[in-house]
XYZ file of C-alpha atoms in Angstrom:
533
model
C 0.000 0.000 0.000
C 3.041 2.263 -0.439
C 1.180 4.366 -3.030
C -1.106 5.722 -0.274
C 0.650 8.854 1.004
C -1.001 9.811 4.308
C -2.249 7.990 7.380
C -5.730 9.344 6.616
C -5.653 7.882 3.113
C -4.525 4.524 4.473
C -7.462 4.434 6.912
C -9.857 5.256 4.066
C -8.286 2.712 1.708
C -8.465 -0.092 4.288
C -12.128 0.690 5.002
C -12.980 0.643 1.293
C -11.064 -2.613 0.775
C -12.924 -4.589 3.473
C -15.314 -2.417 5.550
C -16.543 -5.129 7.957
C -13.131 -6.579 8.718
C -12.248 -6.032 12.381
C -9.256 -3.787 12.938
C -9.241 -3.733 16.753
C -10.583 -5.999 19.478
C -10.484 -4.465 22.955
C -10.639 -6.708 26.010
C -12.431 -4.886 28.845
C -11.715 -5.336 32.558
C -14.864 -7.524 32.599
C -13.378 -9.696 29.814
C -15.893 -8.378 27.274
C -14.720 -8.268 23.662
C -15.397 -4.838 22.150
C -14.639 -4.640 18.443
C -14.039 -1.880 15.921
C -14.358 -2.616 12.219
C -12.336 -0.799 9.579
C -15.413 1.164 8.521
C -16.254 2.104 12.104
C -12.752 3.431 12.750
C -12.889 5.452 9.535
C -16.369 6.853 10.220
C -15.926 7.549 13.936
C -12.574 9.254 13.444
C -14.144 11.572 10.831
C -17.025 12.332 13.208
C -14.552 13.198 15.964
C -12.710 15.398 13.457
C -15.981 17.280 12.974
C -16.218 17.792 16.727
C -12.690 19.165 16.814
C -13.520 21.513 13.954
C -16.428 22.861 15.993
C -13.915 23.558 18.768
C -11.968 25.703 16.291
C -9.151 23.221 15.676
C -7.310 24.106 12.493
C -4.855 22.257 10.282
C -1.479 22.030 12.013
C -2.823 22.501 15.556
C -1.162 20.243 18.113
C -3.538 18.238 20.301
C -2.345 16.191 23.257
C -4.239 13.076 24.296
C -3.466 11.617 27.716
C -6.052 8.828 27.522
C -4.982 5.235 28.087
C -5.417 2.420 25.547
C -9.080 2.249 24.591
C -11.528 2.557 21.734
C -11.822 6.252 22.605
C -8.056 6.759 22.323
C -7.583 5.204 18.872
C -10.690 6.998 17.517
C -9.485 10.320 18.903
C -5.928 9.915 17.634
C -7.109 9.097 14.128
C -9.732 11.844 14.418
C -7.044 14.403 15.209
C -5.279 13.397 12.000
C -8.539 13.540 10.029
C -9.004 17.114 11.299
C -5.533 18.017 10.008
C -4.147 18.201 13.527
C -0.950 16.805 15.026
C -1.121 14.139 17.739
C 1.115 14.853 20.735
C 1.574 11.630 22.656
C 1.306 12.559 26.332
C 1.973 9.890 28.973
C 2.847 11.720 32.198
C 4.214 9.874 35.223
C 5.334 12.710 37.528
C 2.880 13.745 40.221
C 3.480 17.472 39.633
C 2.900 17.107 35.884
C 6.151 18.799 34.886
C 6.958 16.114 32.325
C 3.621 16.785 30.623
C 3.585 20.577 31.012
C 7.025 20.881 29.420
C 5.827 18.930 26.387
C 2.712 21.099 26.076
C 4.747 24.299 26.110
C 7.433 23.143 23.710
C 4.913 21.895 21.164
C 2.678 25.005 21.344
C -0.172 22.619 22.148
C -3.663 23.959 21.448
C -5.797 21.356 23.222
C -5.566 18.555 25.763
C -7.902 15.562 25.688
C -8.306 13.867 29.036
C -10.786 11.917 31.104
C -12.152 13.225 34.378
C -11.422 9.785 35.887
C -7.717 9.769 35.065
C -4.873 10.772 37.421
C -3.857 13.374 34.837
C -7.149 15.229 35.349
C -6.188 15.755 38.967
C -2.899 17.312 37.846
C -4.802 19.801 35.696
C -7.147 20.605 38.555
C -4.239 21.225 40.889
C -1.916 23.168 38.616
C -4.217 24.494 35.900
C -3.632 24.767 32.168
C -3.203 28.478 31.594
C 0.580 28.389 31.340
C 0.778 25.180 29.352
C -1.752 25.047 26.511
C -3.101 27.399 23.913
C -6.303 29.371 23.995
C -8.451 26.433 22.886
C -7.980 24.837 26.298
C -9.034 21.394 27.442
C -11.620 19.049 25.945
C -12.811 16.339 28.344
C -13.808 13.018 26.866
C -16.721 11.121 28.305
C -15.760 9.006 31.280
C -17.229 5.874 29.695
C -15.856 4.764 26.327
C -19.190 3.448 25.097
C -20.931 6.706 25.997
C -18.280 8.688 24.139
C -18.686 6.601 20.993
C -22.478 6.952 21.149
C -22.144 10.726 21.457
C -20.456 10.906 18.057
C -23.623 9.800 16.244
C -24.823 13.388 15.937
C -21.580 14.636 14.383
C -21.062 15.098 10.648
C -18.177 13.558 8.715
C -15.154 15.820 8.293
C -11.816 15.161 6.655
C -9.228 17.907 6.209
C -7.000 18.162 3.152
C -3.582 16.954 4.283
C -0.511 15.821 2.372
C 2.297 13.390 3.023
C 4.727 16.025 4.295
C 2.345 17.547 6.859
C 3.246 16.708 10.436
C 1.091 13.972 11.966
C 2.618 12.894 15.298
C 4.983 14.149 17.947
C 6.506 11.147 19.705
C 8.372 11.369 22.997
C 11.710 9.692 23.660
C 11.963 7.886 26.996
C 8.823 9.694 28.095
C 8.805 7.936 31.445
C 11.959 9.553 32.715
C 12.447 13.241 33.108
C 12.181 15.768 30.350
C 12.006 13.951 27.070
C 13.066 14.962 23.625
C 10.199 15.388 21.190
C 10.321 13.813 17.722
C 7.941 15.274 15.115
C 6.939 12.907 12.315
C 5.130 13.612 9.059
C 2.465 11.366 7.546
C 5.079 10.046 5.113
C 7.511 9.252 7.933
C 4.811 7.525 9.997
C 4.015 5.223 7.082
C 7.705 4.559 6.400
C 8.090 3.590 10.063
C 5.054 1.319 9.784
C 6.244 -0.331 6.575
C 9.509 -1.416 8.208
C 7.615 -3.326 10.914
C 5.738 -5.694 8.647
C 8.329 -7.637 6.699
C 7.333 -11.149 7.821
C 3.612 -10.700 8.574
C 0.475 -10.886 6.427
C -3.222 -10.008 6.642
C -3.857 -13.497 8.027
C -1.945 -12.642 11.208
C -3.407 -11.214 14.427
C -1.373 -9.028 16.787
C -1.716 -8.809 20.559
C -0.183 -5.622 21.926
C -0.345 -3.833 25.257
C 2.090 -1.094 24.193
C 0.554 2.320 24.994
C -0.890 4.091 21.952
C 1.127 7.135 22.999
C 4.443 5.398 22.297
C 5.950 4.639 18.940
C 5.661 0.944 19.863
C 1.894 1.346 20.227
C 1.425 3.161 16.908
C -0.782 1.076 14.541
C 2.119 -0.013 12.319
C 0.702 -3.407 11.424
C -2.837 -2.223 10.750
C -1.826 0.691 8.528
C 0.560 -1.423 6.453
C -1.092 -4.835 6.191
C -4.552 -4.311 7.693
C -3.587 -6.714 10.488
C -6.168 -6.726 13.318
C -4.912 -5.973 16.833
C -5.985 -7.263 20.257
C -5.645 -4.650 23.009
C -6.553 -4.453 26.674
C -9.005 -1.587 27.150
C -7.660 0.375 30.086
C -10.200 2.260 32.173
C -9.166 4.485 35.052
C -5.788 2.751 35.198
C -7.275 -0.753 35.630
C -5.844 -3.443 33.379
C -4.649 -7.040 33.380
C -1.062 -7.236 34.618
C -0.379 -10.893 35.403
C 1.627 -12.546 32.652
C -0.513 -15.712 32.800
C -3.660 -13.633 32.181
C -1.995 -11.894 29.260
C -0.880 -15.212 27.807
C -4.406 -16.547 28.190
C -5.718 -13.640 26.114
C -3.036 -14.213 23.475
C -3.895 -17.893 23.050
C -7.670 -17.795 23.516
C -8.308 -14.934 21.087
C -6.164 -16.303 18.310
C -3.162 -13.955 18.259
C -0.420 -15.213 15.960
C 2.240 -12.770 17.174
C 2.843 -10.361 20.020
C 5.416 -7.875 21.228
C 6.706 -8.720 24.704
C 9.480 -6.746 26.425
C 12.327 -8.904 27.680
C 11.135 -8.758 31.338
C 7.731 -10.135 30.295
C 9.360 -12.935 28.288
C 11.425 -13.859 31.360
C 8.333 -13.822 33.578
C 6.510 -16.009 31.067
C 9.440 -18.431 31.050
C 9.533 -18.558 34.861
C 5.763 -18.924 35.163
C 5.630 -21.843 32.780
C 9.006 -23.410 33.528
C 7.522 -26.900 33.893
C 4.495 -26.445 31.641
C 4.136 -28.231 28.317
C 2.055 -26.123 25.966
C -0.495 -27.648 23.665
C -0.640 -24.335 21.802
C 1.973 -21.796 20.861
C 1.978 -18.682 18.749
C 3.817 -17.959 15.572
C 6.144 -15.145 16.665
C 7.162 -13.226 19.791
C 8.830 -9.906 19.061
C 11.148 -8.660 21.780
C 13.813 -6.028 22.287
C 14.487 -2.743 24.018
C 17.446 -4.021 26.038
C 20.412 -6.333 25.478
C 18.953 -9.811 24.877
C 20.614 -12.764 26.588
C 20.591 -16.428 25.633
C 18.167 -17.357 28.430
C 15.499 -15.158 26.785
C 15.448 -17.142 23.536
C 14.965 -20.378 25.508
C 11.176 -19.944 25.091
C 11.489 -20.601 21.347
C 9.915 -23.958 20.608
C 7.897 -23.844 23.815
C 5.606 -20.815 23.635
C 6.451 -19.578 20.131
C 7.745 -20.983 16.871
C 9.998 -17.999 16.188
C 11.392 -15.119 18.213
C 11.994 -11.876 16.344
C 14.671 -9.873 18.145
C 14.453 -6.190 17.278
C 16.670 -3.154 17.733
C 15.060 0.231 17.290
C 14.381 3.632 18.786
C 11.948 6.528 18.626
C 14.691 8.437 16.799
C 14.988 5.922 13.956
C 12.163 3.383 14.217
C 12.948 -0.283 13.616
C 16.630 -0.606 12.711
C 17.571 -4.293 12.607
C 15.919 -7.590 13.393
C 16.780 -11.265 13.567
C 14.714 -14.458 13.497
C 15.406 -17.167 16.079
C 13.900 -20.645 15.616
C 14.504 -24.061 17.150
C 17.004 -24.622 14.344
C 19.359 -21.784 15.287
C 18.574 -20.809 18.899
C 21.520 -22.782 20.281
C 23.849 -20.612 18.190
C 22.385 -17.371 19.582
C 24.914 -15.149 21.361
C 24.163 -12.599 24.070
C 23.262 -9.086 22.909
C 22.671 -10.088 19.285
C 20.227 -7.566 17.781
C 19.738 -9.152 14.384
C 21.381 -9.370 11.007
C 18.711 -7.783 8.802
C 18.967 -4.012 8.337
C 15.631 -2.386 7.543
C 15.219 -0.937 4.032
C 16.213 2.695 3.602
C 18.706 2.682 6.490
C 22.493 2.826 6.611
C 24.507 1.821 9.685
C 28.133 2.422 10.546
C 30.409 1.995 13.574
C 32.689 4.761 14.817
C 35.604 4.563 17.221
C 34.638 6.432 20.387
C 38.045 8.056 20.830
C 39.246 8.784 17.295
C 35.765 9.303 15.778
C 36.960 7.324 12.768
C 34.666 4.957 10.888
C 35.846 1.337 10.834
C 34.653 -1.902 9.242
C 36.637 -4.566 11.111
C 34.414 -7.308 12.576
C 34.113 -7.871 16.339
C 35.349 -4.390 17.210
C 33.180 -2.289 19.527
C 32.167 1.199 18.458
C 29.342 3.716 18.581
C 26.411 3.021 16.250
C 25.564 5.769 13.743
C 22.516 5.769 11.472
C 21.308 7.525 8.350
C 18.169 6.976 6.268
C 14.518 7.646 5.587
C 13.203 6.745 9.050
C 15.844 8.670 11.006
C 14.349 11.762 12.613
C 14.904 15.149 11.008
C 15.094 17.123 14.239
C 13.965 17.337 17.819
C 11.159 19.782 18.419
C 12.294 23.093 19.905
C 15.534 21.583 21.182
C 17.989 22.762 18.556
C 21.085 22.271 20.721
C 20.147 18.640 21.318
C 19.548 18.132 17.603
C 22.996 19.438 16.713
C 24.605 17.325 19.442
C 22.991 14.127 18.157
C 24.024 14.526 14.505
C 27.530 14.417 13.091
C 28.754 17.057 10.647
C 28.221 14.634 7.765
C 24.590 14.007 8.758
C 24.671 10.730 10.706
C 22.614 10.203 13.869
C 24.778 9.284 16.865
C 22.606 6.731 18.685
C 24.828 6.709 21.785
C 24.585 2.890 21.631
C 27.712 0.754 21.777
C 27.883 -2.331 19.604
C 29.807 -4.419 17.116
C 29.244 -6.479 13.970
C 30.521 -10.044 13.824
C 32.176 -11.697 10.834
C 28.782 -12.962 9.622
C 27.134 -9.545 9.610
C 25.209 -9.869 12.867
C 24.794 -6.684 14.912
C 25.322 -6.815 18.686
C 24.166 -3.941 20.904
C 25.869 -4.139 24.295
C 24.867 -0.941 26.080
C 24.836 2.827 26.252
C 27.776 5.205 26.018
C 26.348 7.813 28.428
C 25.039 7.688 32.006
C 21.640 6.415 30.842
C 20.418 3.498 32.975
C 18.609 0.752 31.045
C 15.630 -0.722 32.937
C 13.905 -3.247 30.717
C 12.985 -1.525 27.449
C 13.208 1.959 28.988
C 16.080 4.406 29.289
C 16.298 6.234 32.612
C 18.127 9.543 32.987
C 19.255 9.962 36.614
C 20.131 13.663 36.708
C 16.594 15.071 36.903
C 15.666 12.638 39.679
C 18.813 13.423 41.646
C 17.930 17.122 41.541
C 14.485 16.406 43.002
C 15.655 14.005 45.695
C 18.224 16.604 46.738
C 15.244 18.616 48.083
C 14.230 15.836 50.486
C 14.746 16.993 54.094
C 17.860 15.358 55.555
C 19.589 14.692 52.220
C 23.057 16.177 51.799
C 24.035 14.456 48.548
C 22.377 11.950 46.239
C 23.567 9.677 43.454
C 21.423 7.304 41.381
C 23.083 4.286 39.830
C 22.037 1.198 37.931
C 22.499 -2.137 39.667
C 22.592 -5.296 37.539
C 19.322 -7.213 37.414
C 18.788 -10.665 35.857
C 15.529 -9.710 34.108
C 15.501 -5.950 33.493
C 19.254 -5.549 32.834
C 19.477 -2.878 35.555
C 17.424 -1.438 38.407
C 17.572 2.025 39.949
C 19.289 2.467 43.292
C 19.121 5.776 45.219
C 22.331 6.359 47.206
C 22.169 9.142 49.790
C 24.620 10.834 52.132
C 22.580 12.260 54.993
C 23.062 15.666 56.513
C 24.807 15.674 59.880
C 22.418 14.630 62.678
C 19.572 14.057 60.185
C 16.951 11.527 61.320
C 15.844 10.567 57.809
C 14.974 6.863 57.505
C 15.077 4.660 54.402
C 11.291 4.302 54.580
C 10.892 8.104 54.569
C 13.323 8.408 51.659
C 11.361 5.802 49.690
C 8.058 7.560 50.443
C 9.501 10.875 49.244
C 10.728 9.297 45.999
C 7.459 7.510 45.278
C 5.609 10.751 45.912
C 7.302 12.229 42.854
C 5.268 9.896 40.630
C 1.595 9.407 39.855
C -0.213 6.557 41.648
C 0.387 3.243 39.928
C 3.794 4.195 38.515
C 6.319 1.343 38.452
C 10.044 0.861 38.036
C 9.476 1.148 34.291
C 8.273 4.715 34.861
C 11.450 5.583 36.752
C 10.425 4.610 40.299
C 13.567 3.469 42.166
C 13.617 -0.031 43.640
C 16.622 0.210 45.985
C 17.627 2.784 48.623
C 20.838 2.992 50.622
C 22.581 5.438 52.993
C 26.344 5.846 52.551
C 29.139 7.774 54.248
C 30.712 8.589 50.883
C 30.110 7.756 47.252
C 32.257 5.345 45.254
C 34.695 6.903 42.846
C 33.023 7.341 39.446
C 34.751 5.111 36.948
C 34.237 5.259 33.213
C 33.960 2.175 31.059
C 36.083 2.379 27.943
C 34.128 0.676 25.186
C 36.724 1.209 22.477
C 38.822 -1.640 21.190
C 37.624 -5.212 21.489
C 36.364 -5.565 25.063
C 33.503 -7.828 24.109
C 33.584 -9.628 27.439
C 32.853 -6.459 29.423
C 29.283 -5.417 30.180
C 29.045 -1.721 29.421
C 25.421 -1.629 30.540
C 26.241 -2.241 34.231
C 27.245 0.628 36.481
C 30.919 0.117 37.441
C 30.211 1.230 40.995
C 27.652 -1.487 41.720
C 29.943 -3.787 43.714
C 30.667 -1.087 46.275
C 27.010 -0.061 46.461
C 25.744 -3.642 46.693
C 27.895 -4.098 49.759
C 26.025 -1.263 51.470
C 22.551 -2.651 50.731
């Protein structure tokens, strides 16, 4: 469907091709199956576009939706595009809303869509919107998804005239941790990103995904490219299925043929069913977001026929992938990210010290990218944009890796102080600045401790002020209070807390040369800190 140039045109084309074909099945908290057909998504999104037009939304206006995964959310997101607007993906986790408010200001956001039942609504009530959004203000959705959909019946159809190079989405990088960079994407770029996801799947497949619609991973790549229907948990007021056995039951019982599971979920699935012999398995599990170890691919042949290991980012989309089956899983090596480079991308390795490009196999360097899915710029952060690109136009991913003599790419960690927790990158500086304000704290340092499932976990190390009576429980309460209720370690919530008399000396891992045995994703200070826990 590459001839269709905008997301809006793809939605129309899919509806015309097979109007009654289901595009989404939402599983409610009561285990009800709530479906949307292709025609319904097309019609309801155009009706919501009409509603936005009545609220004076114009082509190019940025609209932020903070709703969770639901029928309302996908209809609204597509409706924003139908109205000619730009979807800002807002997923706040901080209790004071500063992560969200910064995004609203930097994007010149005109409207926020929220639910009165969500934690975000309480942030708006407490802090207001006047300094964060444009004059068009806030539009509340109905609290109940069914009621919202019914309310659209009185709206007319509206579809703005947009072209492939109009902006469609603003995605957030590492939106769960601190103040994220914002990546604007045009309709053309969104479809290029989607096309790269669908190389081994067909219309006969069914996807299960619980990735938030507000992340690039939750964008409807597979539907827009192949018309592949998607199973999604409908989240209402923060309530959803969390247990991995429940999720796996949904995957098997509703006929999913493939699913994306972060590495921690794959490990939990493996632990949960360690002694279980499955009568059913699915075709493919996609996984990635952190260095993948050999014990992760052990599920191949038990719960899935094939594991698709992926390496990608919000900055560049899907970059490489590899296919692991029972025939080659014993040959899998830790941190292998695949051997298939997505079309339209170029990849090179650069020596960290000399900045020279090299091609020798098994030599560690910094991964650089260039191509059609690489971002053009960060929104309103020009200094960051210039820092991330080389003078000859390559994106510096900040990832360390190497290519073996058979062309396989291995991604072994990050060059900077980013802490990798599962598929999420955590930036400690902003959190350290906040914890510094906790009564009784003299100095604070956040480090990543090695973890068998999530690669690393956050540890808050504190030197107390003289004679301070601060306890570890009080420190933990203060830290958790920085986040919205329900936030987890994947949103940046620390798991470990320790008091120290002094901090370990900060050592730097040199990833140049051929140190393939070293783990550059583990904080070099962890042995000293672990001894204090």
